[in-house]
mmCIF file of C-alpha atoms and ligand atoms in Angstrom:
data_model
loop_
_atom_site.group_PDB
_atom_site.id
_atom_site.type_symbol
_atom_site.label_atom_id
_atom_site.label_comp_id
_atom_site.label_asym_id
_atom_site.label_seq_id
_atom_site.Cartn_x
_atom_site.Cartn_y
_atom_site.Cartn_z
ATOM 1 C CA MET A 1 -133.791 -1.558 -7.178
ATOM 2 C CA THR A 2 -133.091 2.153 -7.204
ATOM 3 C CA GLY A 3 -132.654 4.903 -4.655
ATOM 4 C CA THR A 4 -131.047 4.815 -1.268
ATOM 5 C CA ALA A 5 -131.887 3.018 1.961
ATOM 6 C CA ILE A 6 -130.050 2.672 5.229
ATOM 7 C CA GLY A 7 -128.551 -0.627 6.325
ATOM 8 C CA ILE A 8 -127.674 -1.423 9.927
ATOM 9 C CA ASP A 9 -125.780 -4.553 10.932
ATOM 10 C CA ILE A 10 -126.079 -5.570 14.582
ATOM 11 C CA GLY A 11 -123.154 -7.697 15.695
ATOM 12 C CA GLY A 12 -121.770 -8.953 18.992
ATOM 13 C CA SER A 13 -119.175 -6.208 19.301
ATOM 14 C CA GLY A 14 -120.356 -3.400 17.025
ATOM 15 C CA ILE A 15 -123.485 -1.927 15.461
ATOM 16 C CA LYS A 16 -122.581 -0.572 12.021
ATOM 17 C CA GLY A 17 -124.656 1.418 9.588
ATOM 18 C CA ALA A 18 -124.519 3.430 6.378
ATOM 19 C CA PRO A 19 -126.749 4.658 3.565
ATOM 20 C CA VAL A 20 -126.584 2.302 0.598
ATOM 21 C CA ASP A 21 -127.055 2.935 -3.118
ATOM 22 C CA LEU A 22 -129.477 0.151 -4.009
ATOM 23 C CA ALA A 23 -128.671 0.199 -7.728
ATOM 24 C CA THR A 24 -124.953 -0.434 -7.274
ATOM 25 C CA GLY A 25 -124.814 -2.095 -3.846
ATOM 26 C CA THR A 26 -122.224 0.367 -2.611
ATOM 27 C CA LEU A 27 -122.180 2.671 0.400
ATOM 28 C CA ALA A 28 -123.698 6.041 -0.460
ATOM 29 C CA GLY A 29 -122.290 7.928 2.504
ATOM 30 C CA GLU A 30 -120.261 7.682 5.646
ATOM 31 C CA ARG A 31 -120.298 4.413 7.590
ATOM 32 C CA LYS A 32 -120.607 4.706 11.368
ATOM 33 C CA ARG A 33 -120.086 2.203 14.136
ATOM 34 C CA LEU A 34 -121.131 2.207 17.775
ATOM 35 C CA VAL A 35 -120.148 -0.350 20.376
ATOM 36 C CA THR A 36 -122.843 -2.958 21.052
ATOM 37 C CA PRO A 37 -124.202 -2.325 24.559
ATOM 38 C CA SER A 38 -123.541 -4.954 27.174
ATOM 39 C CA PRO A 39 -125.786 -6.689 28.036
ATOM 40 C CA ALA A 40 -127.224 -6.394 24.517
ATOM 41 C CA THR A 41 -130.855 -6.417 25.637
ATOM 42 C CA PRO A 42 -133.496 -5.440 23.071
ATOM 43 C CA LYS A 43 -134.079 -2.099 24.808
ATOM 44 C CA ALA A 44 -130.379 -1.185 25.001
ATOM 45 C CA VAL A 45 -129.717 -2.223 21.388
ATOM 46 C CA ALA A 46 -132.766 -0.273 20.158
ATOM 47 C CA ALA A 47 -131.443 2.862 21.894
ATOM 48 C CA THR A 48 -128.033 2.388 20.251
ATOM 49 C CA VAL A 49 -129.629 1.898 16.822
ATOM 50 C CA ALA A 50 -131.604 5.141 17.323
ATOM 51 C CA GLN A 51 -128.395 6.942 18.261
ATOM 52 C CA LEU A 52 -126.576 5.547 15.226
ATOM 53 C CA LEU A 53 -129.351 6.823 12.956
ATOM 54 C CA GLU A 54 -129.099 10.243 14.536
ATOM 55 C CA GLU A 55 -125.367 10.265 13.896
ATOM 56 C CA LEU A 56 -125.814 9.098 10.305
ATOM 57 C CA ASN A 57 -128.309 11.907 9.851
ATOM 58 C CA VAL A 58 -129.789 10.535 6.608
ATOM 59 C CA GLU A 59 -133.524 10.202 5.946
ATOM 60 C CA GLY A 60 -135.034 6.986 4.659
ATOM 61 C CA ALA A 61 -136.241 3.500 5.391
ATOM 62 C CA VAL A 62 -134.020 1.183 7.360
ATOM 63 C CA GLY A 63 -133.147 -2.498 7.100
ATOM 64 C CA ILE A 64 -131.597 -4.033 10.206
ATOM 65 C CA THR A 65 -129.863 -7.379 10.770
ATOM 66 C CA LEU A 66 -129.965 -9.521 13.890
ATOM 67 C CA PRO A 67 -127.859 -12.630 14.545
ATOM 68 C CA ALA A 68 -131.047 -14.626 15.092
ATOM 69 C CA VAL A 69 -133.875 -16.373 13.286
ATOM 70 C CA VAL A 70 -136.298 -13.565 12.433
ATOM 71 C CA MET A 71 -139.802 -14.502 11.342
ATOM 72 C CA HIS A 72 -142.128 -11.663 10.375
ATOM 73 C CA GLY A 73 -140.080 -9.258 12.466
ATOM 74 C CA VAL A 74 -140.042 -11.462 15.566
ATOM 75 C CA ALA A 75 -136.711 -12.858 16.807
ATOM 76 C CA ARG A 76 -137.095 -16.562 17.502
ATOM 77 C CA THR A 77 -133.598 -17.612 18.614
ATOM 78 C CA ALA A 78 -130.626 -15.976 20.329
ATOM 79 C CA ALA A 79 -127.514 -18.149 20.118
ATOM 80 C CA ASN A 80 -124.959 -15.347 20.504
ATOM 81 C CA ILE A 81 -127.085 -12.447 21.743
ATOM 82 C CA ASP A 82 -129.071 -11.664 24.875
ATOM 83 C CA LYS A 83 -131.781 -14.283 25.429
ATOM 84 C CA ASP A 84 -134.362 -11.507 25.969
ATOM 85 C CA TRP A 85 -134.515 -11.210 22.192
ATOM 86 C CA ILE A 86 -136.397 -14.493 21.904
ATOM 87 C CA GLY A 87 -140.036 -13.640 21.203
ATOM 88 C CA THR A 88 -139.315 -9.909 20.867
ATOM 89 C CA ASP A 89 -141.051 -8.191 17.973
ATOM 90 C CA ALA A 90 -137.811 -6.587 16.796
ATOM 91 C CA GLY A 91 -139.532 -4.869 13.871
ATOM 92 C CA GLU A 92 -141.989 -3.109 16.140
ATOM 93 C CA LEU A 93 -139.411 -2.298 18.829
ATOM 94 C CA LEU A 94 -136.907 -0.792 16.382
ATOM 95 C CA ALA A 95 -139.582 1.115 14.431
ATOM 96 C CA LYS A 96 -140.800 2.695 17.677
ATOM 97 C CA ALA A 97 -137.302 3.492 18.920
ATOM 98 C CA THR A 98 -136.230 5.107 15.650
ATOM 99 C CA GLY A 99 -139.490 6.538 14.309
ATOM 100 C CA ARG A 100 -138.670 5.021 10.908
ATOM 101 C CA ALA A 101 -140.060 2.343 8.647
ATOM 102 C CA VAL A 102 -137.951 -0.657 9.547
ATOM 103 C CA SER A 103 -137.519 -4.281 8.532
ATOM 104 C CA VAL A 104 -135.435 -6.843 10.374
ATOM 105 C CA VAL A 105 -133.653 -9.850 8.855
ATOM 106 C CA ASN A 106 -131.179 -12.516 9.898
ATOM 107 C CA ASP A 107 -127.576 -11.279 9.562
ATOM 108 C CA ALA A 108 -126.311 -14.098 7.332
ATOM 109 C CA ASP A 109 -129.389 -13.858 5.096
ATOM 110 C CA ALA A 110 -128.688 -10.133 4.649
ATOM 111 C CA ALA A 111 -125.017 -10.746 3.822
ATOM 112 C CA GLY A 112 -126.017 -13.486 1.384
ATOM 113 C CA ILE A 113 -128.611 -11.301 -0.357
ATOM 114 C CA ALA A 114 -125.940 -8.671 -1.015
ATOM 115 C CA GLU A 115 -123.325 -11.210 -2.075
ATOM 116 C CA VAL A 116 -125.673 -12.971 -4.507
ATOM 117 C CA LYS A 117 -126.811 -9.715 -6.102
ATOM 118 C CA PHE A 118 -123.512 -7.804 -6.209
ATOM 119 C CA GLY A 119 -120.659 -10.080 -5.115
ATOM 120 C CA ALA A 120 -119.307 -13.599 -5.455
ATOM 121 C CA GLY A 121 -122.729 -15.120 -6.226
ATOM 122 C CA LYS A 122 -123.656 -12.656 -8.960
ATOM 123 C CA ASP A 123 -125.184 -14.293 -12.044
ATOM 124 C CA ARG A 124 -124.839 -17.759 -10.528
ATOM 125 C CA SER A 125 -127.789 -20.106 -10.866
ATOM 126 C CA GLY A 126 -128.537 -23.321 -9.024
ATOM 127 C CA VAL A 127 -127.985 -23.773 -5.301
ATOM 128 C CA VAL A 128 -125.684 -21.183 -3.745
ATOM 129 C CA LEU A 129 -124.804 -21.343 -0.075
ATOM 130 C CA MET A 130 -123.231 -18.460 1.807
ATOM 131 C CA LEU A 131 -121.613 -19.295 5.148
ATOM 132 C CA THR A 132 -120.476 -16.496 7.449
ATOM 133 C CA LEU A 133 -117.712 -17.460 9.838
ATOM 134 C CA GLY A 134 -117.484 -15.157 12.827
ATOM 135 C CA THR A 135 -118.575 -15.489 16.451
ATOM 136 C CA GLY A 136 -121.044 -18.078 15.198
ATOM 137 C CA ILE A 137 -121.650 -19.629 11.786
ATOM 138 C CA GLY A 138 -124.465 -18.085 9.807
ATOM 139 C CA SER A 139 -125.941 -19.485 6.604
ATOM 140 C CA ALA A 140 -127.938 -18.187 3.655
ATOM 141 C CA LEU A 141 -129.278 -20.639 1.091
ATOM 142 C CA PHE A 142 -130.312 -19.566 -2.428
ATOM 143 C CA VAL A 143 -132.028 -21.478 -5.187
ATOM 144 C CA ASN A 144 -131.668 -19.647 -8.506
ATOM 145 C CA GLY A 145 -131.151 -16.392 -6.617
ATOM 146 C CA GLU A 146 -134.160 -16.889 -4.335
ATOM 147 C CA LEU A 147 -133.426 -16.998 -0.596
ATOM 148 C CA VAL A 148 -134.684 -19.804 1.634
ATOM 149 C CA PRO A 149 -134.753 -17.677 4.806
ATOM 150 C CA ASN A 150 -133.525 -18.529 8.282
ATOM 151 C CA THR A 151 -131.455 -21.631 7.609
ATOM 152 C CA GLU A 152 -129.347 -22.239 10.714
ATOM 153 C CA LEU A 153 -126.566 -24.448 9.413
ATOM 154 C CA GLY A 154 -124.141 -23.272 12.092
ATOM 155 C CA HIS A 155 -126.116 -25.429 14.489
ATOM 156 C CA LEU A 156 -125.648 -28.685 12.619
ATOM 157 C CA HIS A 157 -124.167 -31.349 14.865
ATOM 158 C CA LEU A 158 -120.402 -31.839 14.446
ATOM 159 C CA HIS A 159 -118.056 -33.510 16.939
ATOM 160 C CA HIS A 160 -120.517 -33.771 19.818
ATOM 161 C CA GLY A 161 -121.820 -30.237 19.651
ATOM 162 C CA ASP A 162 -122.889 -27.278 17.582
ATOM 163 C CA ALA A 163 -120.745 -26.965 14.456
ATOM 164 C CA GLU A 164 -120.197 -23.287 15.186
ATOM 165 C CA GLU A 165 -118.515 -24.152 18.491
ATOM 166 C CA TYR A 166 -115.989 -26.157 16.507
ATOM 167 C CA ALA A 167 -115.565 -24.361 13.186
ATOM 168 C CA ALA A 168 -116.499 -20.669 13.583
ATOM 169 C CA ASP A 169 -113.675 -18.155 13.421
ATOM 170 C CA SER A 170 -114.192 -17.553 17.155
ATOM 171 C CA ALA A 171 -113.126 -21.197 17.792
ATOM 172 C CA ARG A 172 -109.868 -20.538 15.933
ATOM 173 C CA GLU A 173 -109.210 -17.493 18.093
ATOM 174 C CA ARG A 174 -110.405 -19.009 21.381
ATOM 175 C CA GLU A 175 -108.316 -22.158 20.956
ATOM 176 C CA ASP A 176 -105.412 -20.381 19.290
ATOM 177 C CA LEU A 177 -105.499 -22.772 16.320
ATOM 178 C CA SER A 178 -102.969 -22.598 13.492
ATOM 179 C CA TRP A 179 -104.398 -22.013 10.011
ATOM 180 C CA GLU A 180 -103.736 -25.683 9.193
ATOM 181 C CA GLN A 181 -105.658 -26.825 12.258
ATOM 182 C CA TYR A 182 -108.482 -24.452 11.530
ATOM 183 C CA ALA A 183 -108.637 -25.387 7.844
ATOM 184 C CA HIS A 184 -108.969 -29.041 8.874
ATOM 185 C CA ARG A 185 -111.999 -28.191 11.009
ATOM 186 C CA LEU A 186 -113.537 -26.025 8.317
ATOM 187 C CA ASP A 187 -112.995 -28.799 5.787
ATOM 188 C CA GLN A 188 -114.926 -31.241 7.967
ATOM 189 C CA TYR A 189 -117.742 -28.738 8.369
ATOM 190 C CA LEU A 190 -117.916 -27.984 4.652
ATOM 191 C CA LYS A 191 -117.993 -31.715 3.864
ATOM 192 C CA LEU A 192 -120.905 -32.142 6.266
ATOM 193 C CA VAL A 193 -122.859 -29.276 4.700
ATOM 194 C CA HIS A 194 -121.948 -30.345 1.173
ATOM 195 C CA GLY A 195 -123.161 -33.888 1.778
ATOM 196 C CA LEU A 196 -126.530 -32.586 2.961
ATOM 197 C CA PHE A 197 -127.245 -29.795 0.453
ATOM 198 C CA TRP A 198 -125.051 -30.450 -2.617
ATOM 199 C CA PRO A 199 -124.728 -26.760 -3.472
ATOM 200 C CA ASP A 200 -123.197 -25.587 -6.783
ATOM 201 C CA LEU A 201 -121.206 -22.904 -4.998
ATOM 202 C CA ILE A 202 -120.208 -22.110 -1.401
ATOM 203 C CA ILE A 203 -119.300 -18.525 -0.524
ATOM 204 C CA ILE A 204 -117.306 -17.943 2.662
ATOM 205 C CA GLY A 205 -118.147 -14.640 4.336
ATOM 206 C CA GLY A 206 -117.401 -12.903 7.617
ATOM 207 C CA GLY A 207 -114.194 -11.135 8.625
ATOM 208 C CA ILE A 208 -112.207 -14.273 7.806
ATOM 209 C CA SER A 209 -113.063 -13.998 4.096
ATOM 210 C CA LYS A 210 -110.269 -11.407 3.866
ATOM 211 C CA LYS A 211 -107.674 -14.050 4.772
ATOM 212 C CA SER A 212 -108.910 -16.800 2.468
ATOM 213 C CA GLU A 213 -105.427 -17.540 1.114
ATOM 214 C CA LYS A 214 -104.550 -18.941 4.568
ATOM 215 C CA TYR A 215 -107.174 -21.697 4.585
ATOM 216 C CA LEU A 216 -108.976 -22.105 1.245
ATOM 217 C CA PRO A 217 -106.028 -23.882 -0.446
ATOM 218 C CA LEU A 218 -106.212 -26.499 2.321
ATOM 219 C CA ILE A 219 -109.918 -27.225 1.769
ATOM 220 C CA ASP A 220 -110.696 -30.215 -0.436
ATOM 221 C CA VAL A 221 -114.449 -30.448 -0.492
ATOM 222 C CA ASP A 222 -115.886 -31.435 -3.890
ATOM 223 C CA VAL A 223 -117.538 -28.096 -4.713
ATOM 224 C CA GLU A 224 -116.355 -24.645 -5.707
ATOM 225 C CA VAL A 225 -115.617 -22.596 -2.568
ATOM 226 C CA VAL A 226 -114.894 -18.870 -2.931
ATOM 227 C CA PRO A 227 -114.435 -15.947 -0.541
ATOM 228 C CA ALA A 228 -117.103 -13.249 -0.348
ATOM 229 C CA LYS A 229 -116.355 -10.087 -2.281
ATOM 230 C CA LEU A 230 -118.215 -7.503 -0.243
ATOM 231 C CA LEU A 231 -116.305 -8.387 2.929
ATOM 232 C CA ASN A 232 -117.541 -6.572 6.007
ATOM 233 C CA GLU A 233 -120.044 -4.368 4.185
ATOM 234 C CA ALA A 234 -122.225 -7.275 3.003
ATOM 235 C CA GLY A 235 -124.477 -7.141 6.093
ATOM 236 C CA ILE A 236 -125.078 -3.403 5.773
ATOM 237 C CA ILE A 237 -125.757 -3.625 2.023
ATOM 238 C CA GLY A 238 -128.072 -6.631 2.322
ATOM 239 C CA ALA A 239 -129.936 -5.031 5.221
ATOM 240 C CA ALA A 240 -130.559 -1.891 3.167
ATOM 241 C CA MET A 241 -131.778 -4.040 0.261
ATOM 242 C CA GLN A 242 -134.432 -5.464 2.605
ATOM 243 C CA ALA A 243 -135.576 -2.068 3.918
ATOM 244 C CA PRO A 244 -139.308 -1.462 3.447
ATOM 245 C CA VAL A 245 -140.256 0.553 0.389
ATOM 246 C CA VAL A 246 -141.826 3.789 1.660
HETATM 247 C C1 BGC B 301 -127.188 -17.702 14.827
HETATM 248 C C2 BGC B 301 -127.584 -17.288 13.426
HETATM 249 C C3 BGC B 301 -126.623 -16.225 12.917
HETATM 250 C C4 BGC B 301 -125.196 -16.701 13.046
HETATM 251 C C5 BGC B 301 -124.188 -15.642 12.627
HETATM 252 C C6 BGC B 301 -125.746 -18.149 14.826
HETATM 253 O O1 BGC B 301 -125.365 -18.523 16.120
HETATM 254 O O2 BGC B 301 -128.003 -18.775 15.287
HETATM 255 O O3 BGC B 301 -128.915 -16.813 13.417
HETATM 256 O O4 BGC B 301 -126.924 -15.946 11.573
HETATM 257 O O5 BGC B 301 -124.902 -17.072 14.369
HETATM 258 O O6 BGC B 301 -124.281 -14.508 13.420
#
């Protein structure tokens, strides 16, 4: 991949974007962030994305993430975003609002795409699983570098509910868990996922990947587990890598 595209990462609290150098997987200009509107309806988010692009003031195609299953541009779920997204043709909505060629992908898939190409999963074959721990748990599954899109492993059943309710970073914050307590929960989640998918490598992404020394030493699942390398930029970089070629 060569050239530049713009990546935009839509999250629960912020909408972040930057131009990305597709050959190196690094930001090619200033990164900007706007607060996610509340409620984060499709219309309100589309207006914020348009504003962010104006502020970035860079031409080019745009790849955009959503924390949802996205099939052919249409959002199909909305676990941690406004329910109005379900059934919305996000590709069409965001292309109209911005006047640009746009593609829309799941946020964890985007982060995984970047991490596998440029980060902790680089040059790794076999089954690689990226898990993003944030408000929810996102997943991106790769087989020899090829993504199996829209896996939703944060919604596996663990302790009478969605695993993400129990083991996402938001659970640690909400319940004021110590790192030991949180690591115990994460360990149970990773053992569940490991027993179902038997990956060769698990990459932990999301904001929490920066603090991996607090919990990774306490994890004893029988597979290599490493923190993501691209940290918070993975979503932006992966989104840009998925931008339509114009
Ligand atoms: C959503 C996923 C998303 C993940 C991380 C989950 O609740 O269902 O689509 O990737 O949160 O944002």
